[in-house]
Amino acid sequence: METIRGHLAAHTWRKSSRSHQKTNCVEVALTGRAVGIRDTKDRAGGILTVTPVAWAGFVERLKTGDYDQG
């Protein structure tokens, strides 16, 4: 059985168009089975995986400002 990490390796990793070369950013790989999240500066490091449903909820909360500080 294919591992999630192997499954994600075959997909395109994307980072935000708002990211800049010298800032902290992450990349995501979206698949039907999982969403992979990794550090752009350490692509060989660990990959956090979440379900597509969890990712969609996270993105929705970002859009509504639920994570805004101050």
Short mmCIF file of C-alpha atoms in Angstrom, two decimals:
data_model
loop_
_atom_site.label_atom_id
_atom_site.label_comp_id
_atom_site.label_asym_id
_atom_site.label_seq_id
_atom_site.Cartn_x
_atom_site.Cartn_y
_atom_site.Cartn_z
CA MET A 1 0.00 0.00 0.00
CA GLU A 2 1.32 3.41 -0.95
CA THR A 3 2.29 5.67 1.94
CA ILE A 4 0.74 9.12 2.31
CA ARG A 5 4.22 10.67 2.00
CA GLY A 6 4.80 8.81 -1.27
CA HIS A 7 1.34 9.77 -2.47
CA LEU A 8 2.04 13.45 -1.75
CA ALA A 9 5.44 13.34 -3.50
CA ALA A 10 3.67 12.77 -6.80
CA HIS A 11 1.58 15.93 -6.39
CA THR A 12 2.38 19.56 -6.96
CA TRP A 13 3.42 21.50 -3.89
CA ARG A 14 2.21 25.10 -3.85
CA LYS A 15 2.90 28.11 -1.70
CA SER A 16 0.96 31.32 -1.39
CA SER A 17 1.43 33.92 -4.09
CA ARG A 18 1.85 36.37 -1.19
CA SER A 19 4.96 34.57 0.04
CA HIS A 20 8.33 36.19 -0.46
CA GLN A 21 11.77 34.62 -0.75
CA LYS A 22 12.97 35.64 2.72
CA THR A 23 9.84 35.15 4.81
CA ASN A 24 8.52 32.14 6.65
CA CYS A 25 6.10 30.17 4.53
CA VAL A 26 4.70 26.72 4.04
CA GLU A 27 3.72 24.72 1.00
CA VAL A 28 0.66 22.54 0.58
CA ALA A 29 -0.11 19.56 -1.62
CA LEU A 30 -3.81 18.93 -2.14
CA THR A 31 -5.04 15.44 -2.95
CA GLY A 32 -8.34 13.67 -2.57
CA ARG A 33 -6.97 11.60 0.31
CA ALA A 34 -4.89 14.09 2.29
CA VAL A 35 -3.47 17.57 2.43
CA GLY A 36 0.26 17.75 3.02
CA ILE A 37 1.86 20.78 4.66
CA ARG A 38 5.63 21.35 4.78
CA ASP A 39 8.16 24.08 5.51
CA THR A 40 9.39 25.68 2.28
CA LYS A 41 12.89 26.11 3.69
CA ASP A 42 13.10 22.45 4.83
CA ARG A 43 11.34 20.46 2.15
CA ALA A 44 13.10 17.26 3.18
CA GLY A 45 11.84 17.67 6.76
CA GLY A 46 8.58 16.41 8.14
CA ILE A 47 5.22 16.68 6.45
CA LEU A 48 2.10 17.42 8.43
CA THR A 49 -0.96 15.71 6.94
CA VAL A 50 -4.59 16.54 7.55
CA THR A 51 -7.84 15.44 5.97
CA PRO A 52 -9.30 17.53 3.15
CA VAL A 53 -12.26 18.32 5.45
CA ALA A 54 -9.97 19.62 8.22
CA TRP A 55 -8.03 21.72 5.68
CA ALA A 56 -11.23 23.23 4.27
CA GLY A 57 -12.35 24.17 7.78
CA PHE A 58 -8.96 25.78 8.51
CA VAL A 59 -9.06 27.82 5.28
CA GLU A 60 -12.63 28.92 5.99
CA ARG A 61 -11.66 30.13 9.47
CA LEU A 62 -8.75 32.05 7.94
CA LYS A 63 -11.15 33.80 5.56
CA THR A 64 -13.49 34.82 8.36
CA GLY A 65 -10.68 36.16 10.55
CA ASP A 66 -11.15 33.62 13.35
CA TYR A 67 -7.37 33.37 13.77
CA ASP A 68 -6.66 37.13 13.75
CA GLN A 69 -4.81 38.37 16.80
CA GLY A 70 -5.28 41.62 18.65
#
